[in-house]
Amino acid sequence: MRKNIVVGNWKMNLKREESLELVSAVLSKLPEDKNTEVVFAPSFLYLYKIAKLCSDFERVKVSAQNCSKEGKGAFTGEISSEMIESSNGDYVIIGHSERREFFKETNADLVQKINMALANNLKVIFCCGERLNQREESTHFDWVKQQINESLFHLSVADFNNIVIAYEPIWAIGTGITATSEQAQEMHGFIRTIISEKFGNEIAENTSILYGGSCNPNNAKDLFTQKDIDGGLIGGASLNADDFLAIIHSF
Ligand code: 13P
């Protein structure tokens, strides 16, 4: 059975005190009987501290927002997967469209990052998604297939078990425009089909596929009730405890 997961990707927001307050506020109101996994993706700077705050909550995990493609060495300013793991990180987000666009990360770079993360016992939240013009030109399915194919399909079945996929149409990120639940379901169903063709039906059925892009308390329920949508990768709405909790409660 695949997991429902709600991830708060804080991006480059929140000072230290604000971060700790937000985590405490969310933890104090988490539903006790729910199976949903909740993941905080704060700045690297607070990851260790937040992992400590979350350590008593079995279904709460911590994610980095990025990792180096290198293992260790003279790479000033970089953060390795080994460092994330040793700071009690559980996940790392790889392939976010902001990293692809602003930091020119290619599918080949992502392969190196994914391999490094998995070798250091991190789970990977792999992001994919098309630009608006690609959707308008009806090339969005081919594009997402290529992203997944070039960055994930070299993995063994055992490694693929540690991958969560996040479909984030770029035109929906931070714009207030959400994909309709039908558009999102259509892409999620497609992603599950290509995973099934590569790794078999059982693996595909066990892979959590999250939606990201202007997900908020008003649209989360509609998205999460779609059969192939297993949760969300939340940006803006994860910065507010009440909104993030409302999304978590949407299952
Ligand atoms: P928003 O929820 O702010 O649109 O951001 C989505 C996102 O990029 C999460 O990774």
PDB file of C-alpha atoms in Angstrom, residues 57-207:
ATOM      1  CA  PHE A  57       6.488  11.740  15.819  1.00  0.00           C
ATOM      2  CA  GLU A  58       6.709   8.527  13.885  1.00  0.00           C
ATOM      3  CA  ARG A  59       4.903   9.856  10.825  1.00  0.00           C
ATOM      4  CA  VAL A  60       6.763  13.159  10.609  1.00  0.00           C
ATOM      5  CA  LYS A  61       9.920  13.333   8.509  1.00  0.00           C
ATOM      6  CA  VAL A  62      12.414  15.962   7.459  1.00  0.00           C
ATOM      7  CA  SER A  63      13.703  16.711   3.984  1.00  0.00           C
ATOM      8  CA  ALA A  64      16.486  18.771   2.481  1.00  0.00           C
ATOM      9  CA  GLN A  65      15.594  20.901  -0.549  1.00  0.00           C
ATOM     10  CA  ASN A  66      18.690  19.997  -2.534  1.00  0.00           C
ATOM     11  CA  CYS A  67      21.962  18.092  -2.304  1.00  0.00           C
ATOM     12  CA  SER A  68      25.287  18.150  -4.060  1.00  0.00           C
ATOM     13  CA  LYS A  69      25.925  15.742  -6.906  1.00  0.00           C
ATOM     14  CA  GLU A  70      29.393  15.223  -5.425  1.00  0.00           C
ATOM     15  CA  GLY A  71      30.229  12.993  -2.484  1.00  0.00           C
ATOM     16  CA  LYS A  72      32.702  15.184  -0.632  1.00  0.00           C
ATOM     17  CA  GLY A  73      35.700  17.423  -1.167  1.00  0.00           C
ATOM     18  CA  ALA A  74      36.607  20.872  -2.407  1.00  0.00           C
ATOM     19  CA  PHE A  75      33.161  22.168  -3.413  1.00  0.00           C
ATOM     20  CA  THR A  76      32.815  25.358  -1.381  1.00  0.00           C
ATOM     21  CA  GLY A  77      29.278  26.067  -0.281  1.00  0.00           C
ATOM     22  CA  GLU A  78      27.845  22.676  -1.243  1.00  0.00           C
ATOM     23  CA  ILE A  79      25.961  20.295   1.062  1.00  0.00           C
ATOM     24  CA  SER A  80      26.395  16.554   0.563  1.00  0.00           C
ATOM     25  CA  SER A  81      23.892  13.748   1.014  1.00  0.00           C
ATOM     26  CA  GLU A  82      26.176  12.315   3.680  1.00  0.00           C
ATOM     27  CA  MET A  83      25.851  15.572   5.647  1.00  0.00           C
ATOM     28  CA  ILE A  84      22.069  15.536   5.304  1.00  0.00           C
ATOM     29  CA  GLU A  85      21.865  11.961   6.494  1.00  0.00           C
ATOM     30  CA  SER A  86      24.173  12.639   9.429  1.00  0.00           C
ATOM     31  CA  SER A  87      21.929  15.584  10.390  1.00  0.00           C
ATOM     32  CA  ASN A  88      18.948  13.191  10.562  1.00  0.00           C
ATOM     33  CA  GLY A  89      17.380  14.133   7.252  1.00  0.00           C
ATOM     34  CA  ASP A  90      15.076  11.490   5.771  1.00  0.00           C
ATOM     35  CA  TYR A  91      14.416  12.878   2.308  1.00  0.00           C
ATOM     36  CA  VAL A  92      15.882  15.231  -0.264  1.00  0.00           C
ATOM     37  CA  ILE A  93      13.945  17.084  -2.960  1.00  0.00           C
ATOM     38  CA  ILE A  94      15.695  16.688  -6.320  1.00  0.00           C
ATOM     39  CA  GLY A  95      14.819  18.229  -9.663  1.00  0.00           C
ATOM     40  CA  HIS A  96      12.609  21.078  -8.484  1.00  0.00           C
ATOM     41  CA  SER A  97      11.829  23.363 -11.431  1.00  0.00           C
ATOM     42  CA  GLU A  98      13.445  26.291  -9.603  1.00  0.00           C
ATOM     43  CA  ARG A  99      16.728  24.356  -9.426  1.00  0.00           C
ATOM     44  CA  ARG A 100      16.391  23.329 -13.063  1.00  0.00           C
ATOM     45  CA  GLU A 101      15.668  26.901 -14.165  1.00  0.00           C
ATOM     46  CA  PHE A 102      17.802  29.124 -11.906  1.00  0.00           C
ATOM     47  CA  PHE A 103      20.712  26.741 -11.312  1.00  0.00           C
ATOM     48  CA  LYS A 104      20.644  25.070 -14.736  1.00  0.00           C
ATOM     49  CA  GLU A 105      20.424  21.551 -13.361  1.00  0.00           C
ATOM     50  CA  THR A 106      20.127  19.016 -16.162  1.00  0.00           C
ATOM     51  CA  ASN A 107      18.616  15.544 -16.129  1.00  0.00           C
ATOM     52  CA  ALA A 108      22.178  14.184 -16.101  1.00  0.00           C
ATOM     53  CA  ASP A 109      23.031  16.263 -12.992  1.00  0.00           C
ATOM     54  CA  LEU A 110      19.925  14.889 -11.344  1.00  0.00           C
ATOM     55  CA  VAL A 111      21.033  11.321 -11.971  1.00  0.00           C
ATOM     56  CA  GLN A 112      24.219  12.018 -10.013  1.00  0.00           C
ATOM     57  CA  LYS A 113      22.308  13.672  -7.181  1.00  0.00           C
ATOM     58  CA  ILE A 114      19.773  10.851  -6.998  1.00  0.00           C
ATOM     59  CA  ASN A 115      22.498   8.213  -6.921  1.00  0.00           C
ATOM     60  CA  MET A 116      24.341  10.091  -4.203  1.00  0.00           C
ATOM     61  CA  ALA A 117      21.182  10.526  -2.108  1.00  0.00           C
ATOM     62  CA  LEU A 118      20.160   6.884  -2.353  1.00  0.00           C
ATOM     63  CA  ALA A 119      23.701   5.724  -1.546  1.00  0.00           C
ATOM     64  CA  ASN A 120      23.429   7.725   1.669  1.00  0.00           C
ATOM     65  CA  ASN A 121      20.070   6.224   2.701  1.00  0.00           C
ATOM     66  CA  LEU A 122      17.988   9.265   1.818  1.00  0.00           C
ATOM     67  CA  LYS A 123      14.649   8.965   0.100  1.00  0.00           C
ATOM     68  CA  VAL A 124      14.189  11.173  -2.937  1.00  0.00           C
ATOM     69  CA  ILE A 125      11.274  13.426  -3.785  1.00  0.00           C
ATOM     70  CA  PHE A 126      11.773  13.739  -7.530  1.00  0.00           C
ATOM     71  CA  CYS A 127      10.080  16.714  -9.203  1.00  0.00           C
ATOM     72  CA  CYS A 128       8.891  16.848 -12.774  1.00  0.00           C
ATOM     73  CA  GLY A 129       6.483  19.017 -14.720  1.00  0.00           C
ATOM     74  CA  GLU A 130       5.963  21.038 -17.851  1.00  0.00           C
ATOM     75  CA  ARG A 131       5.938  24.731 -18.767  1.00  0.00           C
ATOM     76  CA  LEU A 132       2.740  26.373 -19.945  1.00  0.00           C
ATOM     77  CA  ASN A 133       3.771  26.463 -23.609  1.00  0.00           C
ATOM     78  CA  GLN A 134       4.437  22.721 -23.516  1.00  0.00           C
ATOM     79  CA  ARG A 135       0.929  22.067 -22.238  1.00  0.00           C
ATOM     80  CA  GLU A 136      -0.500  24.378 -24.877  1.00  0.00           C
ATOM     81  CA  GLU A 137       1.453  22.503 -27.543  1.00  0.00           C
ATOM     82  CA  SER A 138       0.337  19.148 -26.080  1.00  0.00           C
ATOM     83  CA  THR A 139       3.928  18.014 -25.530  1.00  0.00           C
ATOM     84  CA  HIS A 140       3.543  17.845 -21.724  1.00  0.00           C
ATOM     85  CA  PHE A 141       3.216  14.057 -21.532  1.00  0.00           C
ATOM     86  CA  ASP A 142       6.325  13.506 -23.671  1.00  0.00           C
ATOM     87  CA  TRP A 143       8.247  16.049 -21.593  1.00  0.00           C
ATOM     88  CA  VAL A 144       7.392  14.521 -18.236  1.00  0.00           C
ATOM     89  CA  LYS A 145       8.109  11.040 -19.597  1.00  0.00           C
ATOM     90  CA  GLN A 146      11.524  12.214 -20.748  1.00  0.00           C
ATOM     91  CA  GLN A 147      12.312  13.797 -17.374  1.00  0.00           C
ATOM     92  CA  ILE A 148      11.419  10.582 -15.555  1.00  0.00           C
ATOM     93  CA  ASN A 149      13.089   8.337 -18.097  1.00  0.00           C
ATOM     94  CA  GLU A 150      16.385  10.244 -18.124  1.00  0.00           C
ATOM     95  CA  SER A 151      16.695  10.708 -14.366  1.00  0.00           C
ATOM     96  CA  LEU A 152      15.041   7.674 -12.771  1.00  0.00           C
ATOM     97  CA  PHE A 153      14.887   4.723 -15.101  1.00  0.00           C
ATOM     98  CA  HIS A 154      18.502   3.681 -14.581  1.00  0.00           C
ATOM     99  CA  LEU A 155      17.590   2.674 -11.009  1.00  0.00           C
ATOM    100  CA  SER A 156      17.165  -0.845  -9.706  1.00  0.00           C
ATOM    101  CA  VAL A 157      13.772  -1.877  -8.374  1.00  0.00           C
ATOM    102  CA  ALA A 158      15.199  -1.790  -4.839  1.00  0.00           C
ATOM    103  CA  ASP A 159      16.341   1.798  -5.290  1.00  0.00           C
ATOM    104  CA  PHE A 160      13.153   2.884  -7.023  1.00  0.00           C
ATOM    105  CA  ASN A 161      11.274   1.893  -3.850  1.00  0.00           C
ATOM    106  CA  ASN A 162      12.881   4.948  -2.234  1.00  0.00           C
ATOM    107  CA  ILE A 163      11.559   7.392  -4.824  1.00  0.00           C
ATOM    108  CA  VAL A 164       8.530   9.630  -4.371  1.00  0.00           C
ATOM    109  CA  ILE A 165       7.450  11.529  -7.475  1.00  0.00           C
ATOM    110  CA  ALA A 166       6.100  15.076  -7.349  1.00  0.00           C
ATOM    111  CA  TYR A 167       4.299  16.358 -10.419  1.00  0.00           C
ATOM    112  CA  GLU A 168       4.569  20.140 -10.406  1.00  0.00           C
ATOM    113  CA  PRO A 169       3.351  21.893 -13.544  1.00  0.00           C
ATOM    114  CA  ILE A 170       5.548  24.981 -13.681  1.00  0.00           C
ATOM    115  CA  TRP A 171       2.654  27.235 -14.683  1.00  0.00           C
ATOM    116  CA  ALA A 172       0.937  26.384 -11.396  1.00  0.00           C
ATOM    117  CA  ILE A 173       3.871  27.039  -9.045  1.00  0.00           C
ATOM    118  CA  GLY A 174       3.391  30.171  -6.969  1.00  0.00           C
ATOM    119  CA  THR A 175       0.899  31.553  -9.482  1.00  0.00           C
ATOM    120  CA  GLY A 176      -2.373  30.832  -7.707  1.00  0.00           C
ATOM    121  CA  ILE A 177      -3.398  28.831 -10.788  1.00  0.00           C
ATOM    122  CA  THR A 178      -3.861  25.194  -9.822  1.00  0.00           C
ATOM    123  CA  ALA A 179      -4.100  22.361 -12.290  1.00  0.00           C
ATOM    124  CA  THR A 180      -7.676  21.120 -12.201  1.00  0.00           C
ATOM    125  CA  SER A 181      -8.066  17.823 -10.405  1.00  0.00           C
ATOM    126  CA  GLU A 182      -8.810  16.263 -13.822  1.00  0.00           C
ATOM    127  CA  GLN A 183      -5.596  17.649 -15.362  1.00  0.00           C
ATOM    128  CA  ALA A 184      -3.565  16.505 -12.362  1.00  0.00           C
ATOM    129  CA  GLN A 185      -5.165  13.047 -12.263  1.00  0.00           C
ATOM    130  CA  GLU A 186      -4.577  12.597 -15.981  1.00  0.00           C
ATOM    131  CA  MET A 187      -0.841  13.254 -15.569  1.00  0.00           C
ATOM    132  CA  HIS A 188      -0.561  11.202 -12.366  1.00  0.00           C
ATOM    133  CA  GLY A 189      -2.268   8.264 -14.073  1.00  0.00           C
ATOM    134  CA  PHE A 190       0.142   8.634 -16.987  1.00  0.00           C
ATOM    135  CA  ILE A 191       3.155   8.685 -14.650  1.00  0.00           C
ATOM    136  CA  ARG A 192       1.937   5.564 -12.882  1.00  0.00           C
ATOM    137  CA  THR A 193       1.507   3.838 -16.233  1.00  0.00           C
ATOM    138  CA  ILE A 194       5.059   4.555 -17.364  1.00  0.00           C
ATOM    139  CA  ILE A 195       6.404   3.351 -14.006  1.00  0.00           C
ATOM    140  CA  SER A 196       4.380   0.188 -14.432  1.00  0.00           C
ATOM    141  CA  GLU A 197       5.759  -0.361 -17.945  1.00  0.00           C
ATOM    142  CA  LYS A 198       9.306  -0.018 -16.604  1.00  0.00           C
ATOM    143  CA  PHE A 199       9.169  -1.664 -13.170  1.00  0.00           C
ATOM    144  CA  GLY A 200       5.890  -3.601 -13.138  1.00  0.00           C
ATOM    145  CA  ASN A 201       2.465  -3.021 -11.692  1.00  0.00           C
ATOM    146  CA  GLU A 202       3.284  -3.738  -8.068  1.00  0.00           C
ATOM    147  CA  ILE A 203       6.039  -1.113  -7.906  1.00  0.00           C
ATOM    148  CA  ALA A 204       3.852   1.400  -9.736  1.00  0.00           C
ATOM    149  CA  GLU A 205       0.989   0.831  -7.296  1.00  0.00           C
ATOM    150  CA  ASN A 206       3.345   1.334  -4.358  1.00  0.00           C
ATOM    151  CA  THR A 207       4.854   4.604  -5.628  1.00  0.00           C
TER     152      THR A 207
END
